[in-house]
Structure formats: C-alpha cells, structure tokens
Coordinates of C-alpha atoms and ligand atoms in Angstrom, one line a residue:
M670 CA 43.0 84.2 101.5
R671 CA 44.8 86.8 103.4
N672 CA 47.1 89.1 101.2
P673 CA 50.7 87.5 101.6
L674 CA 52.5 90.8 100.4
S675 CA 54.0 93.9 101.9
D676 CA 52.3 97.1 100.5
K677 CA 55.4 98.8 100.7
V678 CA 57.2 96.2 98.4
V679 CA 54.1 96.1 96.0
A680 CA 54.0 99.7 95.6
L681 CA 57.7 99.8 94.2
E682 CA 58.2 100.2 90.5
P683 CA 60.3 97.5 88.9
S684 CA 63.5 98.7 87.2
G685 CA 62.8 100.2 83.7
I686 CA 66.0 98.5 82.3
R687 CA 64.7 95.1 82.5
K688 CA 61.8 95.6 80.1
F689 CA 64.2 96.2 77.2
F690 CA 66.6 93.4 78.3
D691 CA 63.6 91.1 77.9
I692 CA 62.4 92.3 74.4
V693 CA 65.9 92.2 73.1
S694 CA 66.6 88.7 74.2
E695 CA 64.0 87.4 72.0
M696 CA 64.9 89.5 69.0
K697 CA 67.4 88.3 66.3
D698 CA 70.1 90.5 65.2
A699 CA 69.4 93.4 67.8
I700 CA 72.2 95.3 69.4
F701 CA 71.7 96.2 73.1
L702 CA 73.6 99.1 74.2
G703 CA 71.7 99.0 77.7
V704 CA 73.6 96.9 80.0
G705 CA 75.7 98.7 82.5
E706 CA 78.5 96.2 82.8
P707 CA 81.9 96.0 81.2
D708 CA 82.3 93.8 78.1
F709 CA 85.8 92.7 79.2
D710 CA 86.4 89.3 80.8
T711 CA 87.8 89.6 84.3
P712 CA 91.5 89.6 83.9
W713 CA 93.0 86.0 83.8
H714 CA 95.4 86.5 86.7
I715 CA 92.4 87.6 88.9
R716 CA 90.4 84.6 87.9
E717 CA 93.4 82.3 88.4
E718 CA 93.4 83.5 91.9
G719 CA 89.9 82.7 92.5
I720 CA 90.5 79.2 90.9
Y721 CA 93.5 78.7 93.1
S722 CA 91.7 79.6 96.3
L723 CA 89.2 76.8 95.4
E724 CA 92.0 74.4 94.7
R725 CA 93.5 74.9 98.1
G726 CA 90.1 74.3 99.6
R727 CA 89.3 77.8 100.6
T728 CA 85.6 77.1 100.6
F729 CA 84.3 78.3 104.0
Y730 CA 82.9 81.2 105.2
T731 CA 85.0 84.3 105.9
S732 CA 84.5 86.6 108.8
N733 CA 81.3 88.7 108.5
S734 CA 83.1 91.8 107.7
G735 CA 85.2 89.9 105.0
L736 CA 88.9 88.6 105.0
M737 CA 91.3 90.7 106.9
E738 CA 93.7 90.5 104.0
L739 CA 91.2 92.0 101.8
R740 CA 90.2 94.7 104.1
Q741 CA 93.9 95.8 104.6
E742 CA 94.2 95.7 100.8
I743 CA 91.3 98.1 100.4
C744 CA 92.8 100.4 103.0
S745 CA 95.9 100.6 101.0
Y746 CA 94.1 101.1 97.7
L747 CA 92.1 104.0 99.3
K748 CA 95.0 105.5 100.8
H749 CA 96.8 105.4 97.5
K750 CA 93.8 106.4 95.4
I751 CA 91.9 109.0 97.3
H752 CA 94.4 109.8 99.9
V753 CA 92.1 108.9 103.0
T754 CA 93.5 106.7 105.9
Y755 CA 90.9 103.9 106.8
S756 CA 91.6 101.1 109.3
P757 CA 90.2 97.5 108.5
K758 CA 87.6 98.2 111.1
E759 CA 86.2 100.9 109.0
V760 CA 85.7 98.5 105.9
L761 CA 83.0 96.1 105.3
I762 CA 82.9 93.7 102.3
T763 CA 79.5 93.2 100.8
V764 CA 77.9 91.5 97.9
G765 CA 78.4 94.2 95.5
G766 CA 78.0 97.9 95.9
S767 CA 74.3 97.1 95.7
E768 CA 74.2 95.5 99.1
A769 CA 76.4 98.1 100.6
I770 CA 73.9 100.8 99.5
D771 CA 70.9 98.8 100.9
I772 CA 72.5 98.1 104.4
A773 CA 73.7 101.8 104.8
M774 CA 70.2 103.1 104.4
R775 CA 68.9 100.3 106.8
A776 CA 71.5 101.0 109.4
M777 CA 71.1 104.8 109.2
L778 CA 67.4 105.7 108.6
N779 CA 64.6 106.0 111.2
P780 CA 61.1 106.3 109.8
G781 CA 60.4 109.5 108.0
E782 CA 63.9 110.8 107.8
E783 CA 64.7 112.2 104.5
V784 CA 67.2 111.2 102.0
L785 CA 68.3 113.6 99.2
I786 CA 68.5 111.6 95.7
P787 CA 69.9 113.5 92.9
Q788 CA 68.4 112.1 89.6
P789 CA 68.9 110.9 86.9
S790 CA 70.7 108.1 88.8
F791 CA 71.3 104.6 89.6
V792 CA 67.8 102.8 90.1
S793 CA 68.3 101.3 93.5
Y794 CA 68.7 104.4 95.8
L795 CA 65.1 105.3 95.9
P796 CA 63.6 101.8 96.5
C797 CA 66.4 100.9 99.1
C798 CA 65.3 104.2 101.0
V799 CA 61.7 103.4 101.0
M800 CA 62.5 99.8 102.1
A801 CA 64.6 101.1 104.9
G802 CA 61.8 103.5 106.0
G803 CA 63.2 106.7 104.9
K804 CA 61.6 109.3 102.9
P805 CA 63.3 110.0 99.5
V806 CA 63.4 113.4 98.4
V807 CA 64.3 113.8 94.7
I808 CA 66.7 116.6 93.3
D809 CA 66.3 117.0 89.6
L810 CA 69.7 117.3 88.1
K811 CA 69.8 119.7 85.1
E812 CA 71.7 119.3 81.7
G813 CA 72.6 123.0 81.9
D814 CA 74.5 122.2 85.0
E815 CA 76.2 119.3 83.2
F816 CA 74.0 117.2 85.4
K817 CA 76.0 118.1 88.4
L818 CA 74.6 118.7 91.9
T819 CA 74.8 122.4 92.8
K820 CA 75.4 124.0 96.2
Q821 CA 72.1 126.0 95.7
Q822 CA 70.1 122.8 94.8
L823 CA 71.5 121.1 97.9
L824 CA 70.5 124.1 100.1
D825 CA 67.1 124.3 98.6
A826 CA 66.1 120.6 99.3
I827 CA 67.7 120.2 103.0
T828 CA 65.1 120.5 105.7
D829 CA 65.1 119.7 109.4
K830 CA 64.3 115.8 108.5
T831 CA 67.2 115.3 106.1
K832 CA 69.8 112.8 107.3
L833 CA 71.5 111.6 104.2
L834 CA 72.5 112.7 100.7
V835 CA 73.2 110.2 98.2
L836 CA 76.1 111.2 96.2
P837 CA 76.0 109.5 92.8
F838 CA 79.2 110.6 91.1
P839 CA 80.6 109.5 88.5
N840 CA 77.1 109.1 87.5
N841 CA 75.2 106.3 86.0
P842 CA 73.3 107.1 83.7
T843 CA 74.5 110.7 82.7
G844 CA 78.4 110.2 82.9
A845 CA 78.7 113.4 85.0
I846 CA 81.5 113.8 87.5
L847 CA 82.0 116.2 90.5
E848 CA 85.4 118.0 90.6
K849 CA 87.3 119.0 93.8
Q850 CA 85.9 122.6 93.9
E851 CA 82.4 121.4 93.4
L852 CA 82.7 119.0 96.2
E853 CA 84.1 121.4 98.5
E854 CA 81.2 123.7 98.1
L855 CA 78.8 120.8 98.7
A856 CA 80.8 119.8 101.8
E857 CA 80.7 123.1 103.3
V858 CA 76.6 122.8 103.3
I859 CA 76.9 119.2 104.5
I860 CA 79.1 120.0 107.4
E861 CA 76.9 123.1 108.2
K862 CA 73.5 121.3 108.2
D863 CA 75.1 118.4 110.0
I864 CA 74.0 115.5 107.4
Y865 CA 75.6 112.3 106.1
V866 CA 76.7 111.3 102.6
L867 CA 76.2 108.1 100.9
S868 CA 79.1 108.6 98.1
D869 CA 78.6 105.9 95.5
E870 CA 82.1 105.8 93.8
I871 CA 81.6 102.5 92.0
Y872 CA 82.8 104.3 88.8
S873 CA 85.8 106.0 90.5
E874 CA 88.4 104.3 88.1
L875 CA 86.5 105.5 85.3
S876 CA 87.1 109.1 85.3
Y877 CA 88.5 110.6 82.1
K878 CA 89.7 113.8 83.2
E879 CA 93.6 114.3 83.7
E880 CA 93.2 114.9 87.6
G881 CA 91.3 111.6 88.0
H882 CA 88.7 111.1 90.7
T883 CA 88.3 113.0 93.8
S884 CA 86.5 111.5 96.7
I885 CA 84.2 113.8 98.9
A886 CA 85.7 111.6 102.0
S887 CA 89.1 113.2 101.3
L888 CA 87.9 116.8 102.2
P889 CA 88.5 118.2 105.6
G890 CA 85.8 117.1 108.0
M891 CA 84.1 114.8 105.6
K892 CA 85.6 111.2 106.4
E893 CA 83.4 111.0 109.5
R894 CA 80.3 111.8 107.6
T895 CA 80.8 109.7 104.4
I896 CA 79.8 106.2 103.8
L897 CA 82.0 105.5 100.7
I898 CA 80.7 102.7 98.4
N899 CA 82.8 101.0 95.9
G900 CA 83.5 97.5 94.5
F901 CA 85.0 95.4 91.9
S902 CA 82.3 95.1 89.3
K903 CA 83.1 98.0 87.1
A904 CA 86.7 98.8 87.6
F905 CA 87.9 95.2 87.4
A906 CA 85.3 93.7 85.2
M907 CA 84.0 91.5 87.9
T908 CA 80.2 91.9 88.0
G909 CA 79.3 88.3 88.3
W910 CA 81.8 87.9 91.4
R911 CA 79.3 90.1 93.5
L912 CA 81.9 91.9 95.4
G913 CA 81.8 95.5 96.7
Y914 CA 82.4 97.2 100.0
A915 CA 81.5 100.1 102.3
A916 CA 84.1 102.4 104.1
G917 CA 83.1 104.9 106.7
P918 CA 82.6 105.7 110.4
E919 CA 83.0 102.4 112.7
K920 CA 79.8 103.4 114.4
I921 CA 77.8 103.1 111.3
L922 CA 79.8 100.2 109.9
E923 CA 79.1 98.3 113.2
Q924 CA 75.4 98.5 112.4
M925 CA 75.6 97.6 108.7
T926 CA 77.8 94.6 109.8
K927 CA 74.8 93.4 112.0
I928 CA 72.3 93.5 109.2
H929 CA 75.1 91.9 106.9
Q930 CA 75.7 89.1 109.4
F931 CA 71.9 88.1 109.6
A932 CA 70.9 88.6 106.1
I933 CA 74.1 87.4 104.1
M934 CA 76.7 86.1 106.5
C935 CA 79.6 87.1 104.5
A936 CA 80.4 88.0 100.8
P937 CA 81.7 85.0 98.6
T938 CA 84.9 83.7 99.8
T939 CA 86.2 82.9 96.3
S940 CA 85.6 86.4 95.1
Q941 CA 87.1 87.9 98.1
Y942 CA 90.4 85.9 97.4
A943 CA 90.4 87.0 93.6
A944 CA 89.8 90.6 94.9
V945 CA 93.0 90.7 96.9
E946 CA 94.9 89.7 93.7
A947 CA 92.7 92.5 91.9
L948 CA 94.0 95.1 94.1
R949 CA 97.6 94.1 94.3
N950 CA 98.2 93.5 90.5
G951 CA 95.3 94.8 88.7
D952 CA 96.1 98.3 88.1
R953 CA 97.4 97.9 84.7
D954 CA 94.3 96.2 83.6
V955 CA 92.1 98.9 84.9
Q956 CA 94.3 101.4 83.1
E957 CA 94.0 99.5 79.8
M958 CA 90.3 99.1 80.2
R959 CA 89.9 102.8 80.9
E960 CA 91.8 103.6 77.9
S961 CA 89.7 101.8 75.9
Y962 CA 86.5 103.1 77.2
N963 CA 87.8 106.5 76.8
Q964 CA 88.5 105.7 73.0
R965 CA 85.0 104.5 72.5
R966 CA 83.4 107.5 74.5
R967 CA 85.3 109.9 72.1
F968 CA 83.9 107.9 69.1
L969 CA 80.5 108.2 70.5
M970 CA 80.7 111.9 71.1
H971 CA 82.1 112.4 67.5
T972 CA 79.5 110.5 66.0
F973 CA 76.6 112.3 67.8
K974 CA 77.9 115.4 66.5
E975 CA 77.7 114.1 63.1
M976 CA 74.2 113.0 63.4
N977 CA 73.3 116.3 65.0
L978 CA 72.2 114.5 68.3
E979 CA 73.0 116.8 71.2
C980 CA 75.0 115.3 74.1
F981 CA 76.9 117.1 77.1
E982 CA 80.2 115.4 77.4
P983 CA 80.4 112.7 80.0
F984 CA 83.8 112.5 81.9
G985 CA 83.0 109.5 83.8
A986 CA 81.6 105.9 84.0
F987 CA 80.7 104.4 80.5
Y988 CA 77.6 106.0 79.6
A989 CA 76.4 109.0 77.4
F990 CA 73.1 110.6 77.9
P991 CA 72.2 112.4 74.6
S992 CA 69.2 114.5 74.4
I993 CA 66.3 113.5 72.1
K994 CA 64.0 116.5 73.0
R995 CA 64.2 118.0 69.3
F996 CA 62.1 115.0 68.0
G997 CA 59.2 115.6 70.0
M998 CA 58.8 112.1 71.4
T999 CA 59.1 110.8 74.7
S1000 CA 62.3 108.9 75.7
E1001 CA 60.2 105.5 75.8
E1002 CA 58.7 106.2 72.5
F1003 CA 62.0 106.9 70.8
A1004 CA 63.6 103.9 72.4
E1005 CA 60.6 101.6 71.4
R1006 CA 60.7 102.7 67.7
L1007 CA 64.7 102.6 67.6
L1008 CA 64.4 99.0 68.7
K1009 CA 61.5 98.0 66.2
E1010 CA 62.6 99.9 63.2
E1011 CA 66.6 99.5 63.6
K1012 CA 66.9 96.7 66.2
V1013 CA 69.0 98.9 68.5
A1014 CA 68.1 98.9 72.2
V1015 CA 68.9 101.6 74.4
V1016 CA 67.5 102.7 77.9
P1017 CA 65.0 105.6 78.1
G1018 CA 66.3 108.2 80.4
T1019 CA 63.2 108.1 82.5
A1020 CA 64.4 104.7 83.8
F1021 CA 66.7 106.8 86.1
G1022 CA 64.0 109.3 87.2
A1023 CA 61.3 111.5 85.9
C1024 CA 63.8 114.0 85.0
G1025 CA 65.4 111.7 82.6
E1026 CA 62.6 112.4 80.0
G1027 CA 63.9 113.6 76.8
Y1028 CA 67.1 111.6 77.2
L1029 CA 68.5 108.0 76.4
R1030 CA 71.1 106.2 78.2
I1031 CA 73.6 104.8 75.9
S1032 CA 76.2 102.6 77.3
Y1033 CA 79.6 102.2 75.7
A1034 CA 80.8 99.0 77.4
Y1035 CA 80.6 97.4 74.2
S1036 CA 83.1 96.5 71.4
M1037 CA 84.1 99.2 68.7
E1038 CA 82.4 96.7 66.1
D1039 CA 79.1 96.7 67.9
L1040 CA 79.3 100.4 68.7
K1041 CA 79.9 101.2 65.0
K1042 CA 77.1 98.9 63.9
A1043 CA 74.7 100.4 66.4
L1044 CA 75.5 104.0 65.9
G1045 CA 75.2 103.5 62.0
R1046 CA 71.7 102.3 62.7
L1047 CA 71.0 105.0 65.0
K1048 CA 72.2 107.5 62.4
K1049 CA 69.8 106.2 59.8
F1050 CA 67.0 106.2 62.4
V1051 CA 67.7 110.0 63.2
N1052 CA 68.2 110.9 59.5
R1053 CA 64.8 109.3 58.7
L1054 CA 63.2 111.5 61.6
D1055 CA 65.0 114.5 60.2
G1056 CA 63.5 113.8 56.8
K1057 CA 66.8 113.4 55.4
E1058 CA 67.5 110.8 52.3
E1059 CA 68.9 107.5 53.3
Ligands
PLP2355 C1 76.0 103.8 90.2 C2 76.0 102.4 90.6 N1 76.2 101.9 91.8 C3 76.2 100.6 92.2 C4 76.0 99.8 91.3 C5 75.9 98.3 91.8 O1 77.0 97.4 91.3 P1 77.5 96.1 92.0 O2 76.5 95.7 93.0 O3 77.7 95.2 91.0 O4 78.8 96.4 92.7 C6 75.8 99.9 90.0 C7 75.6 98.9 89.0 O5 75.2 99.2 87.9 C8 75.8 101.3 89.5 O6 75.6 101.7 88.3

C-alpha cells in the first residue's frame, strides 16, 4: 500500500511532556508537578455566564473573527493593561493561544523563511514553524543571562532570510521575563533589521515584579510589527474552554482569519460569552490567583535553597527551572529516577529544547499541600544523591 503519511509530520518529535504524564497516570500515590495549567477552577461568575448563555439558546456560530462584544472587551483590556490601542478588526478570537500561534506562522511564512525561536520554550513553536514551511533557527538562552534573550544573541542569529522572531516571555518553562529596557534593546534590532515578532504573552498576568508585564507591542514602532498572542487559559484558569486571541496588524490578521475560517470556523461560542464576563469582572480573581502563585513560588525558592538545589529566580508564569547539573545525570535520568524512587514527576528540561539539558521544569500550579509533599520527597532524593543521612 502507498504510504499514507506526510514525511514532514512523521519527522516531528512528539511532545516530551506527555510521556511522563502517561506513566504517572498509572502510578498510585505519585505527585505530578508537570502540568502547565492552573489548579484553580474557573471562577464561578465566569462559569455561570457560560451556563447562562446556553440557557438563553446562544448555541450558534459566532462570526469567524469572534463576537464583536468580546473583541471590544479585549481592546479595552489591552488598552488598560499594556497601553496599546487596538480596534476590533485587529483582534481575532482563536481556539486557545495554541491556534493563534499556528495560524500566525501559516499566514506569514513562505518556504524557507527563517523563524528565530529562543529555547528553552513552549513546545509548539518549532513544530508549527516546520508545518508552516518555515525554517526554525533556535537561539539557546543561557542561565547566566537569566534565560533572557539578549540583543547580541538576536543580532548573531539574524540573516537575510529571517522573517519572524518568537518572543516567549514570561517564559514556559524557565519563568524568565523581559523588562522594558531589555525589550527596548531588542526592538531597536527588530526595527532596524525589518523583521516581525510573535509575542506569546499568555502568562502576562503572572508577572511577580512590582512593575508588572510590559508588552513589546507598546514600544514605539512595534505595534505594526507584533502579533501578540494571549488567551484565557492561564490568567483566568480556563484551559478547557479553549479560548485565546491574536492582536496585530490588520493585514496579517485578515490572512489568519482566512485559515481560521476554513479550519475552525469560529472559537467555541459558550466560551466567548464566558470570556466577556472574565474580562469585565475577573480582575480580582486574577489578582487572587497571582498572589497565591507568588506565595508558592517563594516557598519553592526557599525550599530549593534548603536542599542546595541551584535555581535562578523566576519572575513570571508558574514554573521554576532548577539546575541538576551537579548530580552528573541527564535531565531525563534524574526525572525518571525521581519518579521511580520517590513518585514525584517533573518534566526534563530537554522537553523544551536541547539547551534545557541539566534542568527540570517544576510547575507550582499545585496546592501548597501537594507542593510540600512533593518537595519533601525531592529533598529526600537529593539528600540521598548527596550521600546525606535520611
Ligand atoms: C507559552 C505558552 N503559550 C501558549 C500556550 C497555549 O495555551 P492555550 O492554547 O491553552 O491558550 C501554552 C500552554 O501551556 C504556553 O505555555
């Protein structure tokens, strides 16, 4: 029989996170610190709005771009939060930030055009780029730079074929953020070299510095070069509602909307009504969840210090990325042994790019009770490796 498959797709590596997920689901009493989603339920008033929309019979397609009401709310939200003025025509509602990443690449890339992808970073950028016919060019971020992208790294990676830079901050898996001055340095290069930015700001609400999150789109000359990706999964604990959005130049959004129209039609209607409520009245929930994550973040950093586990301080998202280099094991070996011996599952840093070797991603989107239990087990494991008495 003829090969039914696409070589391009077969060559893609499956996500390294799933593997541990599958093992843990069959293991009794294991604690999994691997999932990248909030442990909170969606706030009740948001769920209620979704339910109410169903009761009122709002069970039809919306327009391809999404409910006008929601796009207007997103424009007000972005104006308020990042001080950039968008019109509803510059916003497209998608099935999670995931879809927005995919269709942005498909709408923008011609065969062979290069996309700069700083790693460690979210698992989907590289496969989406490949499937869109682009050429991924990985930039290895360094712990010594606090896993930030530097101006020099950007300059070194740009060629005549570079079209797009993925800017994955606040970062999954490292928790790194970029501050205004660092963004300004990058923006200078981006404008001078005439490239575009896909700025994945899905963790924008989870920034633990006083000044909060700065979007590169807010810098002079950058709105017209930025496709901003955000969504409801992380900030409003709405992963299962599958709702995100892209905001950017109308010219690009129009083409993204075509792909969205043919592949998806529109994002889920119930979720769109719930999202309007999230934006209108969800600020306090977001603040409460952020405070809770921050408390857990500090607990994690404190406990790592106690067990002499090196970890640069993450200021965004809900992940820590400790180094396990001193144990002389690969990330995968460490994670496998930790799971087998202490029943704690974490994700090897290599799941987010080869330069994640020597690190683990630990998500702290878990209850303090689970975190205390899991870190107690991790401490036992580390002490054993260090030859200390239990
Ligand atoms: C950095 C980053 N971007 C995008 C996404 C996609 O989120 P969603 O499709 O649920 O909006 C995730 C999910 O883990 C993520 O970590």
